[in-house]
Amino acid sequence: MHGFLIVVLLDLTFDLVGSVSQLEIDKHLEYGREFLAKGQLQDALSHYHAAVEGDPTNYLTYYKRGTVYLALGKAKFALLDLNKVLELKVDFTPARLQRGNILLKQAHFNEAEIDFQDVLSVEPNNKDALYALDRLSSAREDMKFINTLIYNDDHAAVVQQITRILEICPWSSDLREQRAESHRHLGDYMSAISDIRSTTKLLSDNTEGFFKLSTWLYRLGQVEEALKEIRECLKLDPDHKECFPFYKKIRKIHKFLQDARTALENTKDYNSCIDLSNRILKEEPYEKNVQFTAFHYLCKCYTGTSNTTYAIRNCQEALEIKKEPDLICDSAEAYLAAEMFDDAIREYKNALEIEPNMQRAKQGLQKAQQRQKMSESRDYYKILGVSRNASKRDIIKAYRKQAQKWHPDNFQEGEEKKRAQKKFIDIAAAKEVLTDDEKRAKFDQGEDPLDPESGRHQQGFNPFQEFHQFHGSPFQFKFHFN
Ligand SMILES: *[C@@H]1O[C@H](CO)[C@@H](O)[C@H](O)[C@H]1NC(C)=O
Ligand SMILES: *[C@@H]1O[C@H](CO)[C@@H](O)[C@H](O)[C@H]1NC(C)=O
């Protein structure tokens, strides 16, 4: 702290005087070294800046600053400093080696080679230079095949080849860009994005890189991320021919998405959510992964308005693009709202196949199965149209009346008859339970004695036989009532 104060005060003095004393420069160099040792690179850099300004003819100071730049990953500035070093001191081998190595990492083979050869002309046995030249020629060899591979559209081989070269030339923006393109040809957008992102860092004014990065992120449906990167392009060039129109388009989509999400999650304004999602689909007729989100919102928002037909339809549209477990559960809920229990159960099981421990799907499955059971369970009193305290006599009377009315023989073949058969079976089951004291007591306690799930399957229970015990043969039945 104390030292800093002195530095600042001295700085002011020098500004006034217009020159810097050697003492002051030494101080900066000392601080620079200290910060460097502590790994505080930015602080070290500030002091080396000051030292360079104080004495622009000292090659060692440039060399030190160049080393810090290199540690910060700023190869461009490191190279400028090393150029200066070699301008001031042509035979400073460490700088020449370092410059050669940077150039090699950038895949600038010819320039790098000159530096290494220069070192060898002074020190023919310099191990570092010999080793570097060896690696250089191997990378250069590998490089020769790339164009042929690209020409043959063999992008898997391009990726492999470039990956090898990048071990020697990790700072080559061109190689990373080409690998990104090849990944994209292979449909691997995640890897393509990772490579193109690194080119935006390797090249400081890479508007093209930001444009590609943004369009690829958008293709993946990552609209927010895409917007962020296209803004980086516009920071470098506000009127960029491709970046600006793309920015305008995705900013609009992004706004619709945000508003639809708010309508869905916060205000529960499902009609707005539907409207906004439809606008996204209108603005974006091509990119499936962007449409996916709109269809997903429609799936949820139509469920919110109880428009189950449209909910199910949009859930399916989204599922055709991506089978995400959360979406599958939303689809299950749409089916549940439509009381389509089999479909709901199937969807929850689908989600659990992808994510076996998904709580939402587990609970949903349980709920759907319960509701299905409830919907299937029969209220025997209702079926016969008697009150819950009806006597056995009343029950038998009601049964006879209903059974006559719904006997399948009274109906024509087809839907009508099928419905009657089902009714008839229910009516017989109701009589079976409500005329048996034990079964009736069970039913009154909320249990269905005929429920196959409860382990007492209606074995031997034949509704027609039951009926005929009361009425004799079908022939007699007809005779009796006609
Ligand atoms: C469901 O939504 C569609 C589209 O908005 C509409 O045409 C249809 O009438 C709606 N159905 C119901 C049952 O509300
Ligand atoms: C059954 O209970 C209702 C009231 O819950 C009563 O009004 C009715 O008289 C009762 N019927 C018989 C048969 O006990």
Coordinates of C-alpha atoms and ligand atoms in Angstrom, one line a residue:
M1 CA 0.0 0.0 0.0
H2 CA 2.8 2.3 1.1
G3 CA 4.7 1.4 -2.0
F4 CA 1.8 2.2 -4.3
L5 CA 1.5 5.7 -2.8
I6 CA 5.1 6.4 -3.6
V7 CA 4.6 5.1 -7.1
V8 CA 1.6 7.3 -7.6
L9 CA 3.4 10.3 -6.3
L10 CA 6.4 9.6 -8.4
D11 CA 4.2 9.2 -11.4
L12 CA 2.8 12.6 -10.9
T13 CA 6.3 14.0 -10.6
F14 CA 7.4 12.5 -13.8
D15 CA 4.3 13.7 -15.7
L16 CA 5.3 17.1 -14.6
V17 CA 8.9 16.7 -15.5
G18 CA 8.2 14.7 -18.6
S19 CA 10.8 12.0 -18.1
V20 CA 11.2 9.0 -15.9
S21 CA 14.1 8.2 -13.7
Q22 CA 15.8 4.8 -13.8
L23 CA 14.9 4.4 -10.1
E24 CA 11.2 4.7 -11.1
I25 CA 11.5 2.2 -13.9
D26 CA 13.3 -0.2 -11.6
K27 CA 10.4 0.2 -9.1
H28 CA 7.9 -0.7 -11.9
L29 CA 9.9 -3.7 -12.9
E30 CA 10.1 -4.9 -9.3
Y31 CA 6.4 -4.6 -8.8
G32 CA 5.8 -6.3 -12.1
R33 CA 8.0 -9.2 -11.0
E34 CA 6.2 -9.4 -7.7
F35 CA 2.7 -9.4 -9.2
L36 CA 3.8 -11.9 -11.8
A37 CA 5.1 -14.2 -9.1
K38 CA 1.7 -13.9 -7.3
G39 CA -0.1 -14.7 -10.5
Q40 CA -1.7 -11.2 -10.7
L41 CA -1.1 -10.8 -14.4
Q42 CA -3.2 -7.7 -15.0
D43 CA -1.4 -5.8 -12.2
A44 CA 2.0 -7.0 -13.5
L45 CA 1.0 -5.8 -16.9
S46 CA 0.2 -2.3 -15.7
H47 CA 3.7 -2.0 -14.2
Y48 CA 5.4 -3.3 -17.3
H49 CA 3.4 -0.8 -19.4
A50 CA 4.8 2.0 -17.2
A51 CA 8.3 0.5 -17.4
V52 CA 8.1 0.4 -21.2
E53 CA 6.8 3.9 -21.4
G54 CA 9.7 5.0 -19.1
D55 CA 12.3 3.4 -21.3
P56 CA 11.1 2.5 -24.8
T57 CA 14.6 1.3 -25.8
N58 CA 15.1 -1.5 -23.2
Y59 CA 14.5 -4.8 -25.1
L60 CA 14.3 -6.7 -21.8
T61 CA 11.3 -4.8 -20.6
Y62 CA 9.4 -5.5 -23.8
Y63 CA 10.4 -9.1 -23.4
K64 CA 9.0 -9.2 -19.9
R65 CA 5.8 -7.6 -21.0
G66 CA 5.5 -10.0 -23.9
T67 CA 5.7 -12.9 -21.5
V68 CA 2.8 -11.5 -19.5
Y69 CA 0.8 -11.0 -22.6
L70 CA 1.4 -14.6 -23.5
A71 CA 0.3 -15.8 -20.1
L72 CA -2.9 -13.8 -20.5
G73 CA -3.5 -15.5 -23.9
K74 CA -3.0 -12.3 -25.9
A75 CA -0.8 -13.7 -28.6
K76 CA -1.2 -10.7 -30.9
F77 CA 0.2 -8.3 -28.3
A78 CA 2.9 -10.7 -27.3
L79 CA 4.0 -10.9 -30.9
L80 CA 4.2 -7.1 -31.2
D81 CA 6.5 -7.0 -28.1
L82 CA 8.7 -9.8 -29.4
N83 CA 9.0 -8.0 -32.7
K84 CA 10.2 -4.9 -30.9
V85 CA 12.6 -7.0 -28.8
L86 CA 14.2 -8.4 -31.9
E87 CA 14.3 -5.0 -33.6
L88 CA 16.3 -3.7 -30.6
K89 CA 18.4 -6.8 -30.2
V90 CA 18.7 -9.1 -33.2
D91 CA 20.6 -11.8 -31.5
F92 CA 18.3 -12.3 -28.5
T93 CA 17.7 -16.0 -29.0
P94 CA 15.0 -16.6 -26.3
A95 CA 12.7 -14.0 -27.9
R96 CA 13.3 -15.5 -31.4
L97 CA 12.4 -18.9 -30.1
Q98 CA 9.4 -17.6 -28.3
R99 CA 8.2 -15.8 -31.4
G100 CA 8.7 -18.9 -33.5
N101 CA 6.7 -20.9 -31.0
I102 CA 3.8 -18.5 -31.1
L103 CA 3.8 -18.4 -34.8
L104 CA 3.9 -22.2 -34.9
K105 CA 0.9 -22.4 -32.5
Q106 CA -0.9 -20.1 -34.9
A107 CA 0.0 -22.4 -37.8
H108 CA 2.1 -19.7 -39.5
F109 CA 4.6 -22.3 -40.6
N110 CA 6.8 -20.2 -43.0
E111 CA 7.3 -17.4 -40.6
A112 CA 7.9 -19.8 -37.7
E113 CA 10.4 -21.7 -39.7
I114 CA 12.5 -18.6 -40.4
D115 CA 12.7 -17.9 -36.7
F116 CA 13.8 -21.4 -35.8
Q117 CA 16.3 -21.5 -38.7
D118 CA 17.7 -18.2 -37.6
V119 CA 18.3 -19.6 -34.1
L120 CA 20.0 -22.6 -35.6
S121 CA 22.3 -20.5 -37.7
V122 CA 23.7 -19.1 -34.5
E123 CA 23.3 -22.1 -32.3
P124 CA 23.2 -25.2 -34.6
N125 CA 22.5 -27.5 -31.7
N126 CA 19.7 -25.6 -30.0
K127 CA 17.4 -28.3 -28.8
D128 CA 14.3 -26.2 -28.6
A129 CA 14.6 -25.0 -32.1
L130 CA 15.3 -28.5 -33.4
Y131 CA 12.3 -29.9 -31.6
A132 CA 10.1 -27.1 -32.8
L133 CA 11.1 -27.6 -36.4
D134 CA 10.3 -31.3 -36.0
R135 CA 6.8 -30.6 -34.9
L136 CA 6.4 -27.9 -37.5
S137 CA 7.1 -30.3 -40.4
S138 CA 4.8 -32.9 -39.0
A139 CA 1.9 -30.4 -38.7
R140 CA 2.7 -29.1 -42.2
E141 CA 2.5 -32.6 -43.6
D142 CA -0.8 -33.2 -42.0
M143 CA -2.1 -29.9 -43.3
K144 CA -1.5 -31.0 -46.9
F145 CA -4.3 -33.5 -46.9
I146 CA -7.0 -31.2 -45.5
N147 CA -8.1 -29.6 -48.8
T148 CA -8.5 -32.9 -50.5
L149 CA -10.6 -34.2 -47.6
I150 CA -12.8 -31.1 -47.7
Y151 CA -13.0 -31.4 -51.5
N152 CA -14.2 -35.0 -51.0
D153 CA -16.7 -34.0 -48.4
D154 CA -15.1 -36.4 -45.9
H155 CA -15.8 -34.2 -42.9
A156 CA -15.2 -37.0 -40.3
A157 CA -11.7 -37.3 -41.6
V158 CA -11.3 -33.5 -41.7
V159 CA -12.2 -33.3 -38.0
Q160 CA -9.7 -36.1 -37.2
Q161 CA -6.9 -34.5 -39.2
I162 CA -7.5 -31.0 -37.8
T163 CA -7.7 -32.4 -34.2
R164 CA -4.2 -33.8 -34.7
I165 CA -2.8 -30.5 -36.1
L166 CA -4.4 -28.5 -33.3
E167 CA -2.2 -30.3 -30.8
I168 CA 0.7 -28.5 -32.3
C169 CA -1.2 -25.4 -33.5
P170 CA -3.9 -24.7 -30.9
W171 CA -4.1 -21.0 -31.6
S172 CA -5.0 -21.3 -35.3
S173 CA -8.3 -19.6 -35.8
D174 CA -8.5 -20.9 -39.4
L175 CA -8.2 -24.5 -38.4
R176 CA -10.8 -24.1 -35.6
E177 CA -13.1 -22.5 -38.0
Q178 CA -12.7 -25.3 -40.6
R179 CA -13.2 -27.9 -37.9
A180 CA -16.3 -26.0 -36.8
E181 CA -17.7 -26.2 -40.4
S182 CA -16.9 -29.9 -40.6
H183 CA -18.7 -30.6 -37.3
R184 CA -21.6 -28.7 -38.7
H185 CA -21.6 -30.8 -41.8
L186 CA -21.7 -33.8 -39.6
G187 CA -24.7 -32.3 -37.7
D188 CA -22.7 -31.9 -34.5
Y189 CA -23.8 -28.4 -33.6
M190 CA -22.5 -28.5 -30.1
S191 CA -18.9 -29.2 -31.2
A192 CA -19.3 -26.7 -34.0
I193 CA -20.4 -24.0 -31.6
S194 CA -17.5 -24.7 -29.2
D195 CA -15.0 -24.4 -32.0
I196 CA -16.4 -21.2 -33.6
R197 CA -16.7 -19.7 -30.1
S198 CA -12.9 -20.2 -29.6
T199 CA -12.3 -18.4 -32.9
T200 CA -14.1 -15.3 -31.6
K201 CA -11.6 -15.3 -28.8
L202 CA -8.5 -16.0 -31.0
L203 CA -9.4 -13.2 -33.4
S204 CA -10.3 -9.9 -31.7
D205 CA -12.5 -8.6 -34.5
N206 CA -14.2 -11.8 -35.7
T207 CA -17.7 -10.5 -36.7
E208 CA -18.1 -13.5 -39.0
G209 CA -17.4 -15.8 -36.1
F210 CA -20.0 -14.2 -33.9
F211 CA -22.5 -14.3 -36.8
K212 CA -22.0 -18.0 -37.3
L213 CA -22.0 -18.6 -33.5
S214 CA -25.3 -16.8 -33.2
T215 CA -27.0 -18.5 -36.1
W216 CA -25.9 -21.9 -34.9
L217 CA -27.1 -21.3 -31.4
Y218 CA -30.4 -20.2 -32.8
R219 CA -30.6 -23.4 -34.8
L220 CA -30.4 -25.3 -31.6
G221 CA -33.2 -23.2 -30.2
Q222 CA -31.0 -21.3 -27.8
V223 CA -32.5 -17.9 -28.7
E224 CA -31.3 -16.0 -25.6
E225 CA -27.7 -17.2 -26.2
A226 CA -28.0 -16.4 -29.9
L227 CA -29.1 -12.9 -29.1
K228 CA -26.1 -12.3 -26.8
E229 CA -23.6 -13.4 -29.4
I230 CA -25.2 -11.3 -32.3
R231 CA -24.9 -8.3 -30.0
E232 CA -21.2 -9.0 -29.7
C233 CA -21.0 -8.8 -33.5
L234 CA -22.8 -5.5 -33.5
K235 CA -20.5 -4.1 -30.9
L236 CA -17.6 -4.6 -33.4
D237 CA -19.6 -3.4 -36.4
P238 CA -23.0 -1.8 -35.7
D239 CA -24.1 -2.0 -39.3
H240 CA -22.8 -5.4 -40.1
K241 CA -24.7 -6.6 -43.2
E242 CA -25.6 -10.0 -41.9
C243 CA -25.6 -9.4 -38.1
F244 CA -28.0 -6.5 -38.1
P245 CA -31.0 -8.1 -39.9
F246 CA -30.5 -11.3 -38.0
Y247 CA -30.4 -9.4 -34.7
K248 CA -33.7 -7.7 -35.6
K249 CA -35.3 -11.0 -36.3
I250 CA -34.2 -12.9 -33.2
R251 CA -34.8 -10.0 -30.9
K252 CA -38.5 -10.1 -32.0
I253 CA -38.7 -13.9 -31.5
H254 CA -36.9 -13.5 -28.1
K255 CA -39.5 -11.0 -27.0
F256 CA -42.4 -13.2 -28.0
L257 CA -40.8 -16.1 -26.2
Q258 CA -40.2 -14.1 -23.0
D259 CA -43.8 -12.7 -23.0
A260 CA -45.3 -16.1 -23.7
R261 CA -43.4 -17.5 -20.8
T262 CA -44.5 -14.8 -18.5
A263 CA -48.1 -15.3 -19.6
L264 CA -47.8 -19.0 -19.0
E265 CA -45.9 -19.0 -15.7
N266 CA -46.7 -15.7 -14.0
T267 CA -49.9 -14.2 -15.1
K268 CA -51.5 -17.5 -16.2
D269 CA -52.9 -15.5 -19.1
Y270 CA -53.3 -18.6 -21.3
N271 CA -55.0 -16.8 -24.2
S272 CA -52.1 -14.4 -24.5
C273 CA -49.7 -17.3 -24.3
I274 CA -51.5 -19.0 -27.1
D275 CA -51.5 -15.8 -29.2
L276 CA -47.8 -15.1 -28.7
S277 CA -46.8 -18.7 -29.4
N278 CA -48.7 -18.6 -32.6
R279 CA -46.8 -15.4 -33.6
I280 CA -43.5 -17.2 -33.0
L281 CA -44.6 -20.0 -35.4
K282 CA -45.5 -17.3 -38.0
E283 CA -42.2 -15.5 -37.7
E284 CA -40.1 -18.7 -37.7
P285 CA -41.4 -21.1 -40.3
Y286 CA -38.1 -23.1 -40.6
E287 CA -36.1 -23.6 -37.5
K288 CA -37.6 -26.7 -35.8
N289 CA -35.8 -26.1 -32.5
V290 CA -37.3 -22.6 -32.2
Q291 CA -40.7 -23.9 -33.1
F292 CA -40.3 -26.6 -30.5
T293 CA -40.6 -24.0 -27.7
A294 CA -43.7 -22.5 -29.3
F295 CA -45.4 -25.8 -29.6
H296 CA -44.4 -26.7 -26.1
Y297 CA -46.0 -23.5 -24.8
L298 CA -49.1 -24.2 -26.9
C299 CA -49.3 -27.6 -25.4
K300 CA -49.3 -26.2 -21.9
C301 CA -51.4 -23.1 -22.5
Y302 CA -54.2 -25.0 -24.3
T303 CA -54.3 -27.4 -21.4
G304 CA -54.6 -24.3 -19.2
T305 CA -57.7 -23.3 -21.2
S306 CA -59.1 -26.8 -21.0
N307 CA -59.0 -27.0 -24.8
T308 CA -57.7 -30.5 -24.7
T309 CA -58.0 -31.3 -28.4
Y310 CA -55.6 -28.5 -29.3
A311 CA -53.5 -29.2 -26.3
I312 CA -52.9 -32.8 -27.3
R313 CA -52.3 -31.7 -30.9
N314 CA -49.6 -29.2 -30.0
C315 CA -47.9 -31.5 -27.5
Q316 CA -47.6 -34.0 -30.4
E317 CA -46.1 -31.4 -32.7
A318 CA -43.5 -30.6 -30.1
L319 CA -42.8 -34.3 -29.4
E320 CA -42.1 -34.9 -33.0
I321 CA -39.2 -32.4 -32.7
K322 CA -37.8 -33.5 -29.4
K323 CA -38.8 -36.0 -26.8
E324 CA -38.0 -34.2 -23.6
P325 CA -39.2 -35.8 -20.4
D326 CA -40.8 -32.6 -19.2
L327 CA -42.7 -32.2 -22.4
I328 CA -43.8 -35.8 -22.3
C329 CA -45.3 -35.1 -18.8
D330 CA -47.1 -32.0 -20.2
S331 CA -48.5 -34.2 -22.9
A332 CA -49.6 -36.7 -20.3
E333 CA -51.4 -33.9 -18.4
A334 CA -53.2 -32.9 -21.6
Y335 CA -54.4 -36.4 -21.9
L336 CA -55.4 -36.5 -18.3
A337 CA -57.4 -33.3 -18.7
A338 CA -59.2 -35.1 -21.6
E339 CA -59.8 -38.1 -19.4
M340 CA -57.8 -40.2 -21.8
F341 CA -56.2 -42.3 -19.0
D342 CA -54.5 -45.0 -21.1
D343 CA -52.7 -42.3 -23.1
A344 CA -51.7 -40.4 -20.0
I345 CA -50.4 -43.5 -18.4
R346 CA -48.5 -44.5 -21.5
E347 CA -46.8 -41.0 -21.7
Y348 CA -45.8 -41.0 -18.0
K349 CA -44.2 -44.4 -18.6
N350 CA -42.4 -43.0 -21.7
A351 CA -41.0 -40.2 -19.5
L352 CA -39.9 -42.7 -16.9
E353 CA -38.1 -44.8 -19.6
I354 CA -35.9 -41.8 -20.3
E355 CA -35.6 -40.6 -16.7
P356 CA -36.3 -43.5 -14.4
N357 CA -36.3 -41.4 -11.2
M358 CA -38.3 -38.5 -12.5
Q359 CA -40.5 -37.5 -9.6
R360 CA -43.1 -35.6 -11.7
A361 CA -43.6 -38.7 -13.9
K362 CA -43.8 -41.1 -11.0
Q363 CA -46.4 -39.0 -9.2
G364 CA -48.3 -38.3 -12.4
L365 CA -48.4 -42.0 -13.2
Q366 CA -49.9 -42.8 -9.8
K367 CA -52.4 -40.1 -10.2
A368 CA -53.4 -41.2 -13.7
Q369 CA -53.8 -44.8 -12.6
Q370 CA -55.9 -43.8 -9.6
R371 CA -58.2 -41.6 -11.7
Q372 CA -58.5 -44.4 -14.3
K373 CA -59.6 -46.8 -11.5
M374 CA -62.1 -44.2 -10.2
S375 CA -63.5 -43.7 -13.6
E376 CA -64.0 -47.4 -14.0
S377 CA -65.3 -48.1 -10.5
R378 CA -69.1 -48.5 -10.6
D379 CA -71.6 -47.0 -8.2
Y380 CA -74.0 -49.9 -8.0
Y381 CA -76.7 -47.8 -6.3
K382 CA -76.6 -45.3 -9.2
I383 CA -76.7 -48.1 -11.7
L384 CA -79.9 -49.4 -10.3
G385 CA -81.3 -46.0 -9.5
V386 CA -81.9 -46.8 -5.8
S387 CA -81.0 -44.8 -2.6
R388 CA -78.1 -46.1 -0.5
N389 CA -80.5 -47.3 2.2
A390 CA -82.8 -49.2 -0.2
S391 CA -84.1 -52.6 1.1
K392 CA -83.2 -55.8 -0.6
R393 CA -86.8 -55.9 -2.0
D394 CA -86.4 -52.5 -3.5
I395 CA -83.1 -53.5 -5.0
I396 CA -84.5 -56.6 -6.6
K397 CA -87.4 -54.7 -8.0
A398 CA -85.2 -52.0 -9.4
Y399 CA -82.9 -54.7 -10.9
R400 CA -85.8 -56.4 -12.7
K401 CA -86.9 -53.2 -14.2
Q402 CA -83.5 -52.2 -15.4
A403 CA -82.6 -55.6 -16.6
Q404 CA -85.7 -55.8 -18.8
K405 CA -85.0 -52.4 -20.2
W406 CA -81.4 -53.1 -21.1
H407 CA -81.5 -56.8 -22.0
P408 CA -79.3 -57.0 -25.2
D409 CA -81.9 -59.1 -27.0
N410 CA -84.0 -55.9 -27.2
F411 CA -81.4 -54.1 -29.3
Q412 CA -80.3 -54.3 -32.9
E413 CA -76.7 -55.4 -33.7
G414 CA -74.1 -52.6 -33.6
E415 CA -73.3 -49.8 -31.3
E416 CA -76.6 -49.8 -29.6
K417 CA -76.4 -53.5 -28.7
K418 CA -72.8 -53.1 -27.4
R419 CA -73.8 -50.3 -25.1
A420 CA -76.8 -52.3 -23.9
Q421 CA -74.5 -55.3 -23.2
K422 CA -72.2 -53.2 -21.1
K423 CA -75.2 -51.7 -19.2
F424 CA -76.7 -55.1 -18.7
I425 CA -73.4 -56.4 -17.2
D426 CA -73.3 -53.5 -14.9
I427 CA -76.8 -54.0 -13.8
A428 CA -76.2 -57.7 -13.1
A429 CA -73.1 -56.8 -11.1
A430 CA -75.0 -54.2 -9.1
K431 CA -77.6 -56.9 -8.2
E432 CA -74.9 -59.3 -7.3
V433 CA -73.3 -57.0 -4.9
L434 CA -76.3 -55.2 -3.4
T435 CA -78.3 -58.4 -2.7
D436 CA -75.4 -60.0 -0.9
D437 CA -75.1 -58.6 2.7
E438 CA -71.4 -59.3 2.9
K439 CA -70.6 -57.8 -0.5
R440 CA -72.9 -54.8 0.1
A441 CA -71.2 -54.0 3.4
K442 CA -67.8 -54.1 1.6
F443 CA -69.1 -51.8 -1.1
D444 CA -70.5 -49.4 1.4
Q445 CA -67.0 -49.2 3.0
G446 CA -65.7 -47.9 -0.4
E447 CA -64.4 -51.2 -1.7
D448 CA -65.6 -52.9 -4.9
P449 CA -66.0 -56.6 -4.2
L450 CA -66.1 -57.3 -7.9
D451 CA -62.9 -55.3 -8.6
P452 CA -60.4 -57.6 -10.3
E453 CA -57.7 -55.5 -8.7
S454 CA -58.8 -56.4 -5.2
G455 CA -57.9 -60.0 -5.9
R456 CA -61.4 -61.3 -6.1
H457 CA -62.0 -61.5 -9.8
Q458 CA -65.6 -62.2 -10.7
Q459 CA -64.8 -65.7 -11.5
G460 CA -67.9 -67.7 -12.5
F461 CA -69.9 -64.5 -12.5
N462 CA -72.1 -64.6 -15.5
P463 CA -74.6 -61.8 -15.8
F464 CA -76.8 -63.8 -18.2
Q465 CA -76.9 -66.8 -16.0
E466 CA -77.8 -64.5 -13.0
F467 CA -80.6 -63.0 -15.1
H468 CA -82.0 -66.4 -16.1
Q469 CA -82.0 -67.6 -12.5
F470 CA -84.6 -64.9 -12.0
H471 CA -86.4 -65.3 -15.2
G472 CA -85.7 -68.8 -16.5
S473 CA -84.6 -69.2 -20.2
P474 CA -84.5 -66.3 -22.6
F475 CA -87.5 -67.9 -24.3
Q476 CA -89.6 -67.8 -21.1
F477 CA -88.3 -64.3 -20.6
K478 CA -89.8 -63.3 -23.9
F479 CA -92.9 -65.2 -23.4
H480 CA -93.4 -63.8 -19.9
F481 CA -93.0 -60.2 -21.0
N482 CA -94.5 -60.1 -24.4
Ligands
LIG1 C1 -59.7 -24.9 -29.2 O1 -58.9 -23.9 -29.9 C2 -59.1 -23.8 -31.3 C3 -58.1 -22.8 -31.8 O2 -58.0 -21.7 -31.1 C4 -60.5 -23.3 -31.5 O3 -60.7 -23.2 -32.9 C5 -61.5 -24.4 -30.9 O4 -62.8 -23.9 -31.1 C6 -61.2 -24.5 -29.5 N1 -62.0 -25.6 -28.9 C7 -62.6 -25.5 -27.8 C8 -63.3 -26.7 -27.4 O5 -62.6 -24.5 -27.1
LIG2 C1 -83.4 -43.5 3.2 O1 -82.8 -42.3 3.7 C2 -83.4 -41.1 3.3 C3 -82.6 -40.0 3.9 O2 -81.3 -40.1 3.6 C4 -84.8 -41.1 3.8 O3 -85.5 -39.9 3.4 C5 -85.6 -42.3 3.3 O4 -86.8 -42.3 3.9 C6 -84.8 -43.6 3.6 N1 -85.5 -44.7 3.0 C7 -85.6 -45.9 3.6 C8 -86.2 -46.9 2.8 O5 -85.2 -46.1 4.7

